[in-house]
Coordinates of C-alpha atoms in Angstrom, one line a residue:
Chain A
X183 CA 215.3 38.2 131.6
X184 CA 218.1 36.2 132.8
X185 CA 220.0 39.3 133.9
X186 CA 217.2 40.5 135.5
X187 CA 216.7 37.2 137.6
X188 CA 220.7 37.4 138.4
X189 CA 220.3 40.9 139.7
X190 CA 217.1 40.1 141.9
X191 CA 219.1 37.0 143.6
X192 CA 222.3 39.2 143.8
X193 CA 220.2 41.8 145.6
X194 CA 218.4 39.3 148.0
X195 CA 222.0 38.0 148.5
X196 CA 223.2 41.2 149.6
X197 CA 220.0 42.2 151.6
X198 CA 220.4 38.7 153.7
X199 CA 224.2 39.4 154.2
X200 CA 223.5 43.0 155.5
X201 CA 221.0 41.5 157.8
X202 CA 223.7 38.8 159.4
X203 CA 226.6 41.1 159.6
X204 CA 226.1 41.5 163.2
X205 CA 228.2 38.5 164.2
X206 CA 227.7 38.8 168.0
X207 CA 225.8 36.1 169.9
X208 CA 221.9 36.8 170.3
X209 CA 219.7 36.3 173.1
X210 CA 215.8 36.2 172.8
X211 CA 214.5 37.5 176.0
X212 CA 210.4 37.2 176.1
X213 CA 209.2 39.3 178.9
X214 CA 205.8 40.9 180.0
X215 CA 205.5 44.6 178.8
X216 CA 206.9 47.3 181.3
X217 CA 208.9 45.0 183.4
X218 CA 212.5 46.1 182.9
X219 CA 214.7 49.0 182.7
X220 CA 215.8 48.8 179.2
X221 CA 218.9 50.3 180.0
X222 CA 219.9 47.1 181.6
X223 CA 219.7 45.3 178.3
X224 CA 222.2 47.8 177.0
X225 CA 224.5 47.1 179.9
X226 CA 224.2 43.4 179.1
X227 CA 225.0 43.8 175.6
X228 CA 228.2 45.6 176.3
X229 CA 229.2 43.5 179.1
X230 CA 228.8 40.0 177.3
X231 CA 229.3 41.4 173.7
X232 CA 225.9 39.9 172.4
X233 CA 222.7 41.3 170.8
X234 CA 219.6 41.2 173.0
X235 CA 216.4 40.6 171.1
X236 CA 213.5 41.8 173.5
X237 CA 210.3 40.7 172.7
X238 CA 206.9 41.4 174.8
X239 CA 203.8 39.3 175.8
X240 CA 200.7 40.6 177.2
X241 CA 199.6 37.7 179.9
X242 CA 201.4 34.5 181.0
X243 CA 198.8 32.4 178.8
X244 CA 199.9 34.2 175.8
X245 CA 203.5 33.5 176.5
X246 CA 202.5 29.8 177.3
X247 CA 200.7 29.4 173.9
X248 CA 203.3 30.8 172.0
X249 CA 206.2 28.8 173.5
X250 CA 204.0 25.7 173.5
X251 CA 203.1 26.1 169.7
X252 CA 206.9 26.0 169.0
X253 CA 208.5 27.8 166.1
X254 CA 210.3 30.3 168.7
X255 CA 213.5 30.4 170.3
X256 CA 213.2 32.3 173.4
X257 CA 216.0 31.9 175.7
X258 CA 214.6 33.4 178.9
X259 CA 211.1 34.0 179.8
X260 CA 209.3 35.4 183.0
X261 CA 206.4 33.2 184.1
X262 CA 204.4 33.6 187.3
X263 CA 204.0 30.9 190.0
X264 CA 201.1 28.8 188.8
X265 CA 202.6 29.2 185.0
X266 CA 205.8 27.8 186.0
X267 CA 204.1 24.9 187.4
X268 CA 202.1 24.4 184.4
X269 CA 205.3 24.6 182.1
X270 CA 207.2 22.0 184.4
X271 CA 204.4 19.7 184.1
X272 CA 204.1 20.0 180.2
X273 CA 208.1 19.5 180.2
X274 CA 208.6 23.1 178.7
X275 CA 211.6 24.2 180.8
X276 CA 215.2 23.2 181.0
X277 CA 216.4 22.6 184.6
X278 CA 219.1 25.4 185.7
X279 CA 222.6 25.0 186.5
X280 CA 222.7 27.0 189.7
X281 CA 226.5 26.8 189.5
X282 CA 226.2 29.4 186.7
X283 CA 224.1 31.8 188.7
X284 CA 226.1 32.8 191.8
X285 CA 223.7 35.6 192.4
X286 CA 220.9 33.1 193.4
X287 CA 222.7 33.5 196.9
X288 CA 221.4 37.0 197.0
X289 CA 217.2 35.6 196.8
X290 CA 215.6 35.6 200.3
X291 CA 215.1 32.1 201.5
X292 CA 211.3 32.9 201.5
X293 CA 211.1 32.9 197.7
X294 CA 212.9 29.7 197.1
X295 CA 211.3 26.2 197.2
X296 CA 208.0 27.4 196.7
X297 CA 205.1 24.9 195.8
X298 CA 205.3 25.6 192.2
X299 CA 209.1 24.6 192.1
X300 CA 209.5 22.6 195.3
X301 CA 213.4 21.4 194.4
X302 CA 213.7 24.9 192.9
X303 CA 215.5 23.4 190.0
X304 CA 213.9 25.6 187.2
X305 CA 213.4 29.1 188.4
X306 CA 215.2 32.3 189.6
X307 CA 212.6 34.7 191.3
X308 CA 212.4 38.2 189.5
X309 CA 209.9 40.0 191.3
X310 CA 207.3 39.3 193.9
X311 CA 204.0 41.2 195.1
X312 CA 200.3 41.0 195.9
X313 CA 197.2 42.0 194.7
X314 CA 195.0 44.5 196.5
X315 CA 192.7 47.6 196.3
X316 CA 194.1 50.7 195.2
X317 CA 191.6 53.6 196.6
X318 CA 191.2 57.3 196.2
X319 CA 191.3 58.8 199.6
X320 CA 190.0 62.1 198.5
X321 CA 186.7 60.3 197.6
X322 CA 186.3 57.4 200.0
X323 CA 186.4 58.6 203.5
X324 CA 185.6 55.4 205.2
X325 CA 188.4 52.8 206.0
X326 CA 188.7 50.3 203.5
X327 CA 189.8 46.7 204.4
X328 CA 187.4 44.4 202.6
X329 CA 186.9 43.3 199.0
X330 CA 183.3 43.9 199.6
X331 CA 183.8 47.7 199.2
X332 CA 183.8 46.9 195.3
X333 CA 180.2 45.7 195.7
X334 CA 179.2 49.0 197.4
X335 CA 176.5 50.8 195.6
X336 CA 178.0 54.1 196.8
X337 CA 180.7 53.6 194.3
X338 CA 178.9 52.8 191.1
X339 CA 180.7 53.2 188.0
X340 CA 184.0 54.0 190.2
X341 CA 185.5 50.5 190.3
X342 CA 188.3 49.0 187.7
X343 CA 188.3 45.0 188.0
X344 CA 191.4 43.3 186.8
X345 CA 190.5 41.9 183.2
X346 CA 192.0 38.3 184.0
X347 CA 189.8 35.6 185.0
X348 CA 192.1 34.3 187.7
X349 CA 192.3 37.5 189.5
X350 CA 188.8 38.7 189.1
X351 CA 187.5 35.3 190.1
X352 CA 190.0 35.3 193.1
X353 CA 188.5 38.6 194.3
X354 CA 184.8 36.9 194.4
X355 CA 186.2 33.7 196.1
X356 CA 188.1 35.3 198.8
X357 CA 185.3 37.5 199.6
X358 CA 183.2 34.5 199.9
X359 CA 185.9 32.9 202.0
X360 CA 186.7 30.2 199.7
X361 CA 190.2 29.3 198.3
X362 CA 191.1 31.0 195.0
X363 CA 192.4 27.6 193.9
X364 CA 189.2 25.9 194.4
X365 CA 187.9 22.9 192.5
X366 CA 184.6 23.1 193.6
X367 CA 182.3 24.0 190.8
X368 CA 179.5 25.0 193.3
X369 CA 181.8 27.8 194.8
X370 CA 182.8 28.9 191.2
X371 CA 179.3 29.4 190.2
X372 CA 178.6 31.2 193.5
X373 CA 181.6 33.7 192.6
X374 CA 180.1 33.9 189.3
X375 CA 176.7 35.1 190.6
X376 CA 178.7 37.5 192.8
X377 CA 180.8 39.1 189.8
X378 CA 177.6 39.2 187.5
X379 CA 176.1 41.3 190.3
X380 CA 178.8 43.3 190.5
X381 CA 178.8 44.5 186.7
X382 CA 176.7 47.4 187.0
X383 CA 179.2 49.1 189.5
X384 CA 182.3 48.2 187.1
X385 CA 183.5 51.1 185.1
X386 CA 185.6 48.8 183.3
X387 CA 187.8 45.6 183.0
X388 CA 191.3 46.5 182.3
X389 CA 195.0 45.5 182.7
X390 CA 197.9 47.9 182.2
X391 CA 194.9 50.8 181.2
X392 CA 194.4 50.9 185.1
X393 CA 197.7 52.8 185.7
X394 CA 197.1 55.9 183.6
X395 CA 193.5 55.9 184.6
X396 CA 194.1 55.9 188.2
X397 CA 196.9 58.3 188.1
X398 CA 194.4 60.8 186.5
X399 CA 191.9 59.7 189.1
X400 CA 189.4 58.4 186.7
X401 CA 187.8 55.9 189.2
X402 CA 187.8 55.6 193.1
X403 CA 188.5 52.0 193.3
X404 CA 190.7 49.6 191.3
X405 CA 192.2 46.1 191.8
X406 CA 195.6 46.3 191.1
X407 CA 199.1 44.4 191.4
X408 CA 201.1 45.6 194.2
X409 CA 203.8 47.0 191.8
X410 CA 201.5 48.9 189.7
X411 CA 200.0 50.3 193.2
X412 CA 203.6 51.6 194.2
X413 CA 204.0 53.5 190.8
X414 CA 200.4 54.9 190.9
X415 CA 200.9 55.9 194.8
X416 CA 204.4 57.7 193.6
X417 CA 202.3 59.7 191.1
X418 CA 199.1 60.6 192.6
X419 CA 199.3 61.1 196.4
X420 CA 195.6 60.6 196.9
X421 CA 195.9 56.8 196.3
X422 CA 196.5 54.3 199.2
X423 CA 196.7 50.6 198.6
X424 CA 195.4 47.7 201.0
X425 CA 195.5 44.0 201.2
X426 CA 191.8 43.2 202.1
X427 CA 191.4 41.3 205.3
X428 CA 189.8 38.3 203.5
X429 CA 193.2 37.7 202.1
X430 CA 194.8 37.8 198.6
X431 CA 196.9 36.4 196.0
X432 CA 200.7 36.6 197.1
X433 CA 202.8 35.8 193.7
X434 CA 206.2 35.4 192.8
X435 CA 207.3 36.0 189.0
X436 CA 210.5 33.9 187.9
X437 CA 213.0 33.8 185.1
X438 CA 213.1 30.5 183.4
X439 CA 214.9 29.0 180.5
X440 CA 212.2 27.3 178.0
X441 CA 213.1 24.4 176.1
X442 CA 213.1 26.6 172.9
X443 CA 216.4 28.4 174.3
X444 CA 219.2 28.2 171.5
X445 CA 221.8 29.8 173.8
X446 CA 221.5 28.1 177.1
X447 CA 224.8 29.3 178.6
X448 CA 223.9 33.0 177.6
X449 CA 220.8 32.7 179.3
X450 CA 222.2 31.6 182.5
X451 CA 224.4 34.6 182.3
X452 CA 221.5 37.1 181.6
X453 CA 219.5 35.5 184.5
X454 CA 222.7 35.7 186.9
X455 CA 223.2 39.4 185.7
X456 CA 219.6 40.4 186.6
X457 CA 220.1 39.5 190.0
X458 CA 223.2 41.2 190.3
X459 CA 222.3 43.6 193.3
X460 CA 223.1 46.8 191.3
X461 CA 221.1 45.5 188.1
X462 CA 218.1 44.5 190.1
X463 CA 218.1 47.8 191.8
X464 CA 217.6 49.4 188.5
X465 CA 215.1 47.2 187.7
X466 CA 213.0 47.4 191.0
X467 CA 213.4 51.2 190.7
X468 CA 212.1 51.4 187.4
X469 CA 209.2 49.1 187.5
X470 CA 208.5 49.5 191.5
X471 CA 207.8 45.7 192.2
X472 CA 209.0 44.5 195.1
X473 CA 212.4 42.5 194.8
X474 CA 213.1 39.2 196.1
X475 CA 217.0 40.3 196.1
X476 CA 218.2 40.8 200.0
X477 CA 221.2 43.0 199.0
X478 CA 218.8 45.1 196.5
X479 CA 216.2 45.6 199.1
X480 CA 218.6 47.1 201.6
X481 CA 219.5 49.6 199.1
X482 CA 215.9 50.6 198.4
X483 CA 214.8 50.1 202.3
X484 CA 214.9 53.5 203.2
X485 CA 213.6 55.2 200.2
X486 CA 210.4 57.1 200.3
X487 CA 208.5 55.1 197.6
X488 CA 208.9 51.7 199.4
X489 CA 207.0 52.7 202.6
X490 CA 203.9 51.2 202.0
X491 CA 202.0 47.9 202.2
X492 CA 202.3 47.6 198.1
X493 CA 206.4 47.4 198.1
X494 CA 207.0 46.1 201.5
X495 CA 204.0 44.8 203.3
X496 CA 205.3 43.6 206.8
X497 CA 205.8 40.0 207.7
X498 CA 203.2 39.9 210.5
X499 CA 200.5 41.5 208.0
X500 CA 201.4 38.8 205.5
X501 CA 201.1 36.2 208.0
X502 CA 197.8 36.9 209.7
X503 CA 195.9 37.4 206.2
X504 CA 194.7 34.2 204.6
X505 CA 197.3 34.9 201.5
X506 CA 197.3 32.0 198.7
X507 CA 199.3 31.5 195.9
X508 CA 197.7 30.5 192.5
X509 CA 198.4 26.9 191.3
X510 CA 198.0 25.3 188.2
X511 CA 194.4 24.0 187.9
X512 CA 195.2 21.3 184.9
X513 CA 192.1 20.3 183.2
X514 CA 189.8 22.6 185.4
X515 CA 190.7 25.5 184.1
X516 CA 188.3 25.0 181.4
X517 CA 185.5 25.9 184.1
X518 CA 187.4 29.0 185.0
X519 CA 187.3 29.8 181.5
X520 CA 183.5 29.1 181.3
X521 CA 182.7 30.8 184.2
X522 CA 184.8 34.1 183.3
X523 CA 183.3 34.1 179.7
X524 CA 179.6 33.9 181.1
X525 CA 180.6 37.0 183.4
X526 CA 181.9 39.0 180.4
X527 CA 179.2 38.0 178.4
X528 CA 176.3 38.6 180.8
X529 CA 174.2 41.4 179.7
X530 CA 174.8 44.9 181.4
X531 CA 173.9 48.7 180.9
X532 CA 175.8 51.1 182.8
Chain B
X109 CA 192.4 35.7 127.8
X110 CA 195.3 35.3 126.0
X111 CA 197.7 32.2 127.4
X112 CA 200.6 34.3 128.3
X113 CA 198.8 36.8 130.4
X114 CA 196.6 34.0 132.1
X115 CA 200.2 32.7 133.3
X116 CA 201.0 36.2 135.1
X117 CA 198.1 35.3 137.6
X118 CA 199.9 32.0 138.7
X119 CA 202.0 33.8 141.2
X120 CA 198.8 35.2 142.5
X121 CA 197.1 31.9 142.9
X122 CA 199.8 30.3 144.6
X123 CA 200.3 33.3 147.0
X124 CA 196.3 33.1 147.6
X125 CA 196.3 29.0 148.1
X126 CA 199.3 29.7 150.6
X127 CA 198.3 32.4 152.6
X128 CA 194.4 32.2 152.5
X129 CA 192.9 28.6 151.3
X130 CA 195.3 26.5 153.0
X131 CA 194.9 28.0 156.2
X132 CA 191.3 28.2 155.9
X133 CA 191.1 24.7 155.2
X134 CA 193.4 24.0 158.5
X135 CA 190.8 26.1 160.6
X136 CA 187.8 24.2 159.4
X137 CA 189.7 21.0 160.4
X138 CA 190.5 22.2 163.5
X139 CA 187.1 23.2 164.0
X140 CA 185.9 19.7 163.6
X141 CA 188.3 18.1 166.4
X142 CA 187.5 16.9 169.6
X143 CA 189.1 19.2 172.1
X144 CA 189.3 16.5 174.8
X145 CA 191.9 14.5 173.1
X146 CA 194.6 17.4 173.4
X147 CA 196.5 15.8 170.8
X148 CA 195.3 16.9 166.9
X149 CA 197.3 14.1 165.6
X150 CA 195.1 11.4 166.8
X151 CA 192.0 13.4 166.0
X152 CA 188.7 12.1 166.4
X153 CA 186.1 14.2 164.2
X154 CA 183.4 15.7 166.1
X155 CA 180.7 18.6 165.7
X156 CA 180.8 19.4 169.7
X157 CA 182.6 22.7 169.0
X158 CA 179.8 23.9 166.8
X159 CA 177.2 22.5 169.3
X160 CA 178.8 24.3 172.0
X161 CA 178.4 27.7 170.2
X162 CA 174.5 27.2 170.5
X163 CA 174.5 28.4 173.9
X164 CA 172.7 31.6 174.7
X165 CA 176.1 33.3 176.1
X166 CA 177.6 32.6 172.7
X167 CA 174.7 33.3 170.5
X168 CA 174.3 36.9 172.5
X169 CA 177.9 37.8 172.0
X170 CA 177.4 37.2 168.1
X171 CA 174.5 39.2 168.2
X172 CA 175.9 42.0 169.9
X173 CA 178.9 42.0 167.7
X174 CA 176.8 42.1 164.6
X175 CA 174.3 44.7 166.2
X176 CA 177.4 46.9 166.8
X177 CA 178.9 46.6 163.4
X178 CA 175.6 47.4 162.0
X179 CA 175.4 50.7 164.1
X180 CA 178.8 51.6 163.0
X181 CA 178.6 50.7 159.2
X182 CA 175.3 53.1 159.5
X183 CA 177.3 55.9 160.9
X184 CA 180.1 55.6 158.7
X185 CA 177.5 55.7 155.6
X186 CA 175.5 58.8 157.1
X187 CA 178.9 60.5 157.6
X188 CA 180.9 59.1 154.7
X189 CA 178.3 59.7 151.6
X190 CA 178.1 63.5 152.2
X191 CA 181.7 63.7 152.6
X192 CA 182.4 61.7 149.5
X193 CA 180.0 63.9 147.8
X194 CA 181.8 66.8 148.9
X195 CA 185.2 65.9 148.0
X196 CA 184.1 64.9 144.4
X197 CA 182.5 68.3 143.9
X198 CA 186.0 70.1 144.3
X199 CA 188.6 70.8 141.6
X200 CA 190.4 67.4 140.6
X201 CA 193.7 68.7 141.7
X202 CA 191.9 69.6 145.2
X203 CA 190.1 66.4 145.4
X204 CA 193.4 64.3 145.5
X205 CA 195.1 66.5 148.1
X206 CA 191.5 66.2 150.2
X207 CA 191.6 62.2 149.6
X208 CA 195.2 62.3 150.9
X209 CA 194.4 64.3 153.8
X210 CA 191.9 62.0 154.6
X211 CA 193.9 59.0 154.4
X212 CA 196.9 60.6 156.2
X213 CA 195.8 59.7 159.7
X214 CA 196.0 55.8 158.6
X215 CA 199.8 55.8 158.0
X216 CA 199.6 56.0 162.0
X217 CA 199.1 52.6 163.7
X218 CA 195.5 52.0 164.4
X219 CA 196.1 50.7 167.8
X220 CA 198.1 54.2 168.8
X221 CA 195.0 56.3 167.4
X222 CA 192.6 54.1 169.3
X223 CA 194.7 54.5 172.3
X224 CA 194.5 58.3 172.0
X225 CA 190.8 58.1 172.4
X226 CA 191.3 57.0 175.7
X227 CA 192.9 60.0 176.9
X228 CA 190.3 62.1 175.0
X229 CA 187.0 60.3 176.3
X230 CA 188.3 59.3 179.9
X231 CA 186.2 60.8 183.0
X232 CA 189.1 63.5 183.5
X233 CA 190.1 63.5 179.9
X234 CA 190.4 66.2 177.2
X235 CA 186.9 66.1 176.4
X236 CA 185.8 66.6 179.7
X237 CA 188.2 69.4 180.4
X238 CA 186.9 71.2 177.3
X239 CA 183.5 70.8 178.5
X240 CA 184.5 72.1 182.0
X241 CA 185.9 75.1 180.4
X242 CA 182.7 76.1 179.0
X243 CA 180.8 75.4 182.0
X244 CA 179.0 72.4 180.4
X245 CA 178.2 69.1 182.3
X246 CA 180.8 66.3 182.0
X247 CA 179.8 63.4 179.8
X248 CA 180.6 59.6 180.7
X249 CA 180.9 58.0 177.5
X250 CA 184.5 56.2 178.0
X251 CA 184.1 52.3 178.3
X252 CA 180.3 52.0 176.8
X253 CA 179.0 50.9 173.7
X254 CA 179.1 54.5 172.4
X255 CA 182.9 54.5 172.7
X256 CA 183.2 51.3 170.7
X257 CA 181.1 52.7 167.8
X258 CA 182.9 56.0 168.0
X259 CA 186.3 54.1 167.6
X260 CA 184.8 52.2 164.9
X261 CA 183.6 54.8 162.9
X262 CA 186.9 56.6 163.5
X263 CA 188.9 53.9 162.2
X264 CA 187.0 52.7 159.4
X265 CA 185.5 55.9 157.9
X266 CA 188.0 55.7 155.2
X267 CA 186.9 52.5 153.9
X268 CA 183.5 54.0 153.2
X269 CA 184.6 57.3 151.8
X270 CA 187.1 56.0 149.3
X271 CA 184.7 53.7 147.2
X272 CA 181.8 55.8 147.5
X273 CA 184.1 58.6 146.2
X274 CA 185.3 56.6 143.4
X275 CA 181.5 55.9 142.4
X276 CA 180.4 59.5 142.5
X277 CA 183.4 60.5 140.6
X278 CA 182.6 58.1 137.8
X279 CA 178.9 59.5 137.6
X280 CA 178.5 61.3 134.1
X281 CA 177.6 64.8 134.7
X282 CA 175.6 64.8 131.6
X283 CA 173.2 62.4 133.1
X284 CA 172.3 64.9 136.0
X285 CA 172.0 67.6 133.4
X286 CA 169.8 65.4 131.4
X287 CA 167.7 64.8 134.3
X288 CA 167.2 68.4 135.2
X289 CA 166.3 69.2 131.8
X290 CA 163.7 66.4 131.9
X291 CA 162.4 68.4 134.8
X292 CA 163.7 66.4 138.0
X293 CA 164.0 68.5 141.0
X294 CA 167.0 67.9 143.5
X295 CA 165.7 65.2 145.5
X296 CA 164.6 63.1 142.1
X297 CA 168.1 63.9 140.7
X298 CA 169.6 61.9 143.8
X299 CA 167.2 59.3 144.2
X300 CA 166.6 58.5 140.6
X301 CA 170.2 59.1 139.2
X302 CA 173.1 59.6 141.6
X303 CA 171.9 57.2 144.2
X304 CA 171.5 54.2 141.8
X305 CA 174.7 54.9 140.0
X306 CA 176.7 55.1 143.0
X307 CA 175.1 52.1 144.7
X308 CA 177.9 49.8 143.8
X309 CA 180.1 52.2 145.7
X310 CA 178.2 52.2 148.7
X311 CA 177.8 48.7 148.7
X312 CA 181.5 48.1 148.6
X313 CA 181.7 50.7 151.3
X314 CA 179.3 49.0 153.7
X315 CA 181.0 45.4 153.2
X316 CA 184.6 47.1 154.0
X317 CA 183.4 48.6 157.0
X318 CA 181.1 46.1 158.1
X319 CA 183.6 43.0 157.7
X320 CA 186.5 44.8 160.3
X321 CA 183.7 46.3 162.5
X322 CA 182.2 42.8 163.4
X323 CA 185.4 41.2 164.0
X324 CA 187.6 43.6 165.6
X325 CA 188.9 42.9 169.0
X326 CA 191.3 45.7 169.8
X327 CA 188.5 48.5 169.7
X328 CA 186.0 46.7 171.8
X329 CA 189.0 45.9 174.4
X330 CA 190.5 49.5 174.7
X331 CA 187.4 51.7 174.5
X332 CA 184.7 49.2 175.7
X333 CA 187.0 48.4 178.9
X334 CA 186.5 44.7 178.3
X335 CA 182.9 45.0 179.5
X336 CA 181.2 44.1 176.0
X337 CA 182.9 40.8 174.8
X338 CA 182.4 40.6 171.1
X339 CA 182.7 37.7 168.9
X340 CA 186.2 38.9 167.9
X341 CA 187.3 38.7 171.6
X342 CA 185.9 35.7 172.2
X343 CA 188.0 34.0 169.2
X344 CA 191.0 35.9 170.5
X345 CA 190.6 34.3 173.9
X346 CA 190.5 30.9 172.7
X347 CA 193.6 31.0 170.8
X348 CA 195.7 33.5 173.1
X349 CA 194.3 32.6 176.6
X350 CA 192.5 29.3 177.2
X351 CA 194.3 27.5 174.3
X352 CA 191.2 26.1 172.8
X353 CA 191.9 26.3 169.2
X354 CA 189.3 23.8 168.3
X355 CA 186.6 26.1 169.7
X356 CA 188.1 28.9 168.3
X357 CA 188.1 27.8 164.9
X358 CA 184.6 26.7 165.0
X359 CA 183.8 30.3 166.2
X360 CA 185.8 31.9 163.3
X361 CA 183.9 29.7 160.7
X362 CA 180.5 30.6 162.1
X363 CA 181.6 34.3 161.6
X364 CA 182.8 33.6 158.3
X365 CA 179.4 32.3 157.6
X366 CA 177.8 35.4 158.9
X367 CA 180.0 37.5 156.9
X368 CA 179.5 35.7 153.7
X369 CA 175.7 35.8 154.3
X370 CA 175.9 39.4 154.5
X371 CA 177.9 40.1 151.7
X372 CA 175.5 37.8 149.8
X373 CA 172.6 39.9 151.1
X374 CA 174.3 43.1 150.2
X375 CA 175.0 41.8 146.5
X376 CA 171.4 41.4 146.0
X377 CA 170.9 45.2 146.2
X378 CA 173.4 45.4 143.7
X379 CA 171.8 43.8 140.6
X380 CA 174.5 44.7 138.2
X381 CA 177.0 42.8 140.4
X382 CA 179.4 46.0 140.0
X383 CA 180.3 46.5 143.6
X384 CA 184.0 44.9 143.4
X385 CA 184.4 47.5 140.4
X386 CA 184.2 50.6 142.5
X387 CA 187.3 49.2 144.8
X388 CA 189.5 51.9 145.0
X389 CA 192.7 49.7 144.4

């Protein structure tokens, strides 16, 4: 019996030592799915002789809950604007040392000092974009320029909405001419009613599934993020992207170092690496979201897939439309939660 | 039971306490905490989280989950019983390979298998392409209740077939012969002899399909297109999205009560209380 126990302990010890044989430094990176060219991670590992442990989340909220709950040791994360604001408020981020991130100089001034990080002391922008309507030109012959097309009976069962409360409520609020950051419960109620009225027309509420579905033309209309739109249009030439005249969401996703970080120095190196023009090029070519990196933008500016309002909407267009950026609603988020739950739970039969 | 064999169960009891009983108590505790405080350490006890559930949206969400789970379980039973019967009639050697074939798809991750249905059922999917080839009208079943039930039946059918197969295999052939000798026709043999003897297997199967069916959130998410919020989705949303662990815990407790209630109801059909004995493991 004693002997058996010894063997057991020995084998466990052997197993553990086998696990830790890789003595390179470790960097824990936490990102959304399909938001990087994986080859970049290999290059980083080679260059800095470290091991990147790359984990995925499916929404800002999931990432927030996981970092807030503790027990993780992520060194770099990629929150969106409003989530950055929330994480700063909740003291979950480490201020960055921009001396260690020389490539920050390549970031267009437009994406610095934005309201979610006014001093720009916590973030380095990663990608930016808009939300708009992707439509199938072979089905929809009329010009599309308004969110109202998503309420058109002619396209019943032909509409993909985005399965995220802020994004779907944004569509309704904008159509009503309200701010997508409203704190007015009456306005939210109106938006709710609009979305409930729309339910019979909606084919499904999806997130990433929209990509495969629109490439194979399963619906004529979809609310999509600009980068996904660029990718879909590259695969299916019938598709076109438009930012509706009522305005929309203009967003920026950033790289941050959460308080959970164990390897702050290497995390800085990683963020810097990600905005090195050639690396940023690999990423933008792979995920097809718009880069805030001026050098990289020059490299893709004349490529065919960037010639559209999804990848590179003109400055004039963005200036004339009532665009907004999501803000963290604080405690008021509960109202958004309730409204959205009511929309999804509303009875409906297609 | 002998003292030394009893001792063998200690690791199991410790294990169960750590991974089931303690977390359950924690969930129960969470469900009683006032969410407005935000600080669970300074907790104020309340039943608000439970009261919140009793509004039409949440009740209808639970009702829809129960309804879809009942249909899925019924479909599994109607498909699974004859299948288990056919397998049980084969030569024992063939039986094990048939069962293996049946379980084999479960070696592939459930998420992946459910994802595959998206490309099968989609508007321009495989199914409609086949229908088109035969000049038949295309069907539009993706993102409907039907798609959800289909996904559940596909994923949970083995849980129905295995216990029923075990129960059928255990039925003494002499009893069937005796019934026939006494003049029972096929239907009587089934309803008076086979069915009562396999009832424990059916009950185990029903419970094992109903439980995951009522609480799953992946299948309605993928195949229902987020249109049919079920209780599982609602709970997932409270934990992952809105961070309202207190309401999420209360919902989990309520779901647990409904599950225990349905198990208790099922057990009442099984007067001998043998259901657990027919588990395949």
